Amino acid sequence: MPRFRDKALPFISEKEISEICIRLGLQISNDYTGKELIALVILKGSIVFAADLVRQISLPLKIDFVRLSSYGHGTESSGTVRIIKDISMNITGKNVLIIEDILDTGHTLTLFTNHLKASKPESVKICTLLDKPSRRKTFIKADYCGKTIEDRFVVGYGLDVDEKCRNYRDILYLKS
Ligand code: IMP
Ligand code: MG
């Protein structure tokens, strides 16, 4: 079976990812000084990024997970979003930081941030590793962004194609 790596090109190295995590961690730690944070990790794609990022944040921090589905198979968004596993902590009056792997059309996080706001948190902000602004279909913006990229499908470091490649240590993009 041909390895996926043979059909892809290197895009973001382990070193660059690690620098991004350090930079974002510092920024978040400064912005929330003296506050407590709930890091809300969007399963499954964000687990690898979240694991690295939270260890660069020097604040009292709790972690929770949610599972949303926006993709069927392949590389195109379905445009519909379902909450498969909702938050399990009480977020009323809390500072929530959503940790996302990639902000694409924006459908997923637009729906989900509105859903969270109904619980009256103190604040809801978004930290995304990657952002594809040219693909946006909603008005949502990331408060913290690792790297802005053009419209290409990327995999690795948590990001999948049909559930594969999440375990790669770097990020690749598909050859067209
Ligand atoms: P949105 O609702 O279109 O913003 O979808 C965001 C979600 O789509 C991300 O959390 C990813 O799970 C997935 N996604 C978007 N672009 C890519 C990509 O280039 N590679 C892998 N997954 C992607
Ligand atoms: Mg995702």
Coordinates of C-alpha atoms and ligand atoms in Angstrom, one line a residue:
M1 CA 0.0 0.0 0.0
P2 CA 1.5 3.4 -0.9
R3 CA 2.2 5.6 2.1
F4 CA 0.2 8.7 2.3
R5 CA 3.5 10.7 2.7
D6 CA 4.4 9.8 -0.9
K7 CA 1.3 11.7 -2.2
A8 CA 2.0 14.7 -0.1
L9 CA 4.5 17.6 0.3
P10 CA 6.0 18.9 3.5
F11 CA 4.3 22.1 4.6
I12 CA 4.9 23.0 8.3
S13 CA 7.8 21.4 10.2
E14 CA 7.8 20.1 13.7
K15 CA 10.2 23.0 14.6
E16 CA 7.8 25.7 13.2
I17 CA 4.8 24.1 15.0
S18 CA 6.7 24.1 18.3
E19 CA 7.6 27.8 17.8
I20 CA 3.9 28.5 17.1
C21 CA 2.9 26.8 20.3
I22 CA 5.4 28.7 22.4
R23 CA 4.3 32.1 20.9
L24 CA 0.6 31.4 21.4
G25 CA 1.1 30.0 24.9
L26 CA 2.9 33.2 25.9
Q27 CA 0.3 35.5 24.3
I28 CA -2.6 33.6 26.0
S29 CA -0.8 33.5 29.4
N30 CA -0.2 37.3 29.2
D31 CA -3.8 38.1 28.1
Y32 CA -5.4 36.1 30.8
T33 CA -3.0 37.0 33.7
G34 CA -4.7 36.5 37.0
K35 CA -7.6 34.6 35.5
E36 CA -8.7 31.0 35.2
L37 CA -9.2 29.3 31.9
I38 CA -11.2 26.4 30.6
A39 CA -9.4 25.0 27.5
L40 CA -12.1 23.5 25.3
V41 CA -10.6 21.0 22.9
I42 CA -12.5 20.2 19.7
L43 CA -12.2 16.5 19.1
K44 CA -10.6 14.9 17.3
G45 CA -8.3 17.0 15.2
S46 CA -7.2 19.4 17.9
I47 CA -5.9 16.9 20.4
V48 CA -2.3 17.0 19.3
F49 CA -2.1 20.8 19.1
A50 CA -4.0 21.2 22.4
A51 CA -1.6 18.8 24.2
D52 CA 1.4 20.9 23.1
L53 CA -0.3 24.3 23.6
V54 CA -1.7 23.8 27.1
R55 CA 1.8 23.0 28.3
Q56 CA 2.9 26.4 27.1
I57 CA 0.2 28.2 29.1
S58 CA 1.1 29.2 32.6
L59 CA -2.3 29.8 34.1
P60 CA -4.7 27.8 36.3
L61 CA -6.4 25.8 33.6
K62 CA -9.0 23.1 33.2
I63 CA -9.5 21.0 30.1
D64 CA -12.7 19.7 28.6
F65 CA -13.5 18.1 25.2
V66 CA -16.3 18.4 22.7
R67 CA -17.0 16.5 19.6
L68 CA -18.6 18.2 16.6
S69 CA -19.0 16.8 13.2
S70 CA -18.8 18.9 10.1
Y71 CA -17.0 16.6 7.7
G72 CA -18.4 13.4 6.1
H73 CA -15.6 11.8 4.0
G74 CA -13.0 13.4 1.8
T75 CA -11.9 17.0 1.8
E76 CA -15.1 19.0 1.5
S77 CA -17.2 20.4 4.4
S78 CA -20.7 19.2 4.5
G79 CA -21.9 22.6 5.7
T80 CA -24.0 21.0 8.5
V81 CA -22.6 20.7 12.0
R82 CA -23.8 18.4 14.8
I83 CA -22.8 18.4 18.5
I84 CA -21.9 14.7 19.1
K85 CA -20.4 15.3 22.6
D86 CA -21.2 18.5 24.4
I87 CA -19.1 20.2 27.1
S88 CA -19.3 18.5 30.5
M89 CA -18.2 21.4 32.8
N90 CA -20.3 24.4 34.0
I91 CA -18.9 27.4 32.1
T92 CA -21.2 30.0 33.5
G93 CA -19.0 33.0 34.4
K94 CA -15.9 31.3 33.2
N95 CA -13.3 32.2 30.6
V96 CA -13.5 29.6 27.8
L97 CA -10.8 29.2 25.2
I98 CA -11.7 27.0 22.3
I99 CA -8.8 25.1 20.8
E100 CA -9.3 24.2 17.2
D101 CA -7.0 22.7 14.6
I102 CA -8.1 24.6 11.6
L103 CA -10.7 27.3 10.9
D104 CA -12.0 26.7 7.4
T105 CA -15.5 27.7 6.3
G106 CA -16.3 28.7 9.9
H107 CA -19.6 26.8 10.1
T108 CA -18.4 24.6 12.9
L109 CA -17.2 27.3 15.3
T110 CA -20.0 29.8 14.5
L111 CA -22.6 27.3 15.5
F112 CA -20.7 26.1 18.5
T113 CA -19.7 29.5 20.0
N114 CA -23.4 30.6 19.8
H115 CA -24.3 27.4 21.6
L116 CA -21.7 28.1 24.3
K117 CA -22.9 31.7 24.8
A118 CA -26.3 30.4 25.9
S119 CA -24.5 29.2 29.1
K120 CA -23.4 32.8 29.9
P121 CA -19.6 32.3 30.1
E122 CA -17.5 35.3 31.1
S123 CA -15.7 35.1 27.7
V124 CA -15.3 32.8 24.7
K125 CA -12.2 33.1 22.6
I126 CA -10.9 30.9 19.8
C127 CA -7.3 29.7 19.4
T128 CA -6.7 28.0 16.1
L129 CA -3.5 26.4 14.8
L130 CA -4.3 27.1 11.2
D131 CA -6.7 29.5 9.5
K132 CA -7.9 29.5 5.9
P133 CA -9.6 32.9 5.6
S134 CA -10.2 32.6 1.9
R135 CA -12.6 29.7 2.6
R136 CA -14.7 31.5 5.1
K137 CA -18.5 31.4 4.8
T138 CA -19.4 33.0 8.1
F139 CA -18.1 36.1 10.0
I140 CA -16.1 34.3 12.6
K141 CA -12.5 35.2 13.4
A142 CA -9.9 33.6 15.6
D143 CA -8.5 35.5 18.6
Y144 CA -5.3 33.5 18.4
C145 CA -3.9 32.0 15.2
G146 CA -0.8 29.9 14.7
K147 CA -0.5 30.4 10.9
T148 CA -2.7 31.7 8.1
I149 CA -2.6 29.4 5.0
E150 CA -4.0 29.5 1.6
D151 CA -6.8 27.2 0.4
R152 CA -5.1 23.8 0.4
F153 CA -6.0 20.6 2.2
V154 CA -3.5 19.8 4.9
V155 CA -3.0 16.7 7.1
G156 CA -0.9 15.6 10.0
Y157 CA -0.4 16.8 13.6
G158 CA -4.0 15.9 14.4
L159 CA -5.5 16.8 11.0
D160 CA -6.9 13.8 9.1
V161 CA -7.9 12.7 5.7
D162 CA -10.6 10.0 6.2
E163 CA -9.3 9.5 9.8
K164 CA -5.7 8.8 8.7
C165 CA -2.5 10.8 9.2
R166 CA -3.4 12.3 12.5
N167 CA -0.2 10.8 14.1
Y168 CA 2.2 12.6 11.8
R169 CA 4.5 14.9 13.7
D170 CA 4.5 17.6 11.0
I171 CA 1.9 19.0 8.6
L172 CA 1.8 18.1 4.9
Y173 CA -0.4 19.1 2.0
L174 CA -1.9 16.9 -0.7
K175 CA -0.2 17.2 -4.1
S176 CA -2.8 18.3 -6.6
Ligands
IMP1 P1 -15.3 24.5 9.1 O1 -16.6 24.3 9.8 O2 -15.4 24.4 7.6 O3 -14.6 25.7 9.6 O4 -14.5 23.2 9.5 C1 -13.5 23.1 10.3 C2 -13.1 21.7 10.5 O5 -12.9 21.0 9.2 C3 -11.7 21.5 11.1 O6 -11.9 21.5 12.5 C4 -11.2 20.3 10.5 O7 -11.6 19.2 11.3 C5 -11.8 20.2 9.2 N1 -10.8 20.7 8.1 C6 -10.9 21.9 7.5 N2 -9.9 22.0 6.6 C7 -9.1 20.9 6.8 C8 -7.9 20.5 6.2 O8 -7.2 21.1 5.4 N3 -7.4 19.3 6.6 C9 -8.1 18.5 7.5 N4 -9.2 18.9 8.1 C10 -9.7 20.1 7.7
MG2 MG -11.7 19.5 13.6

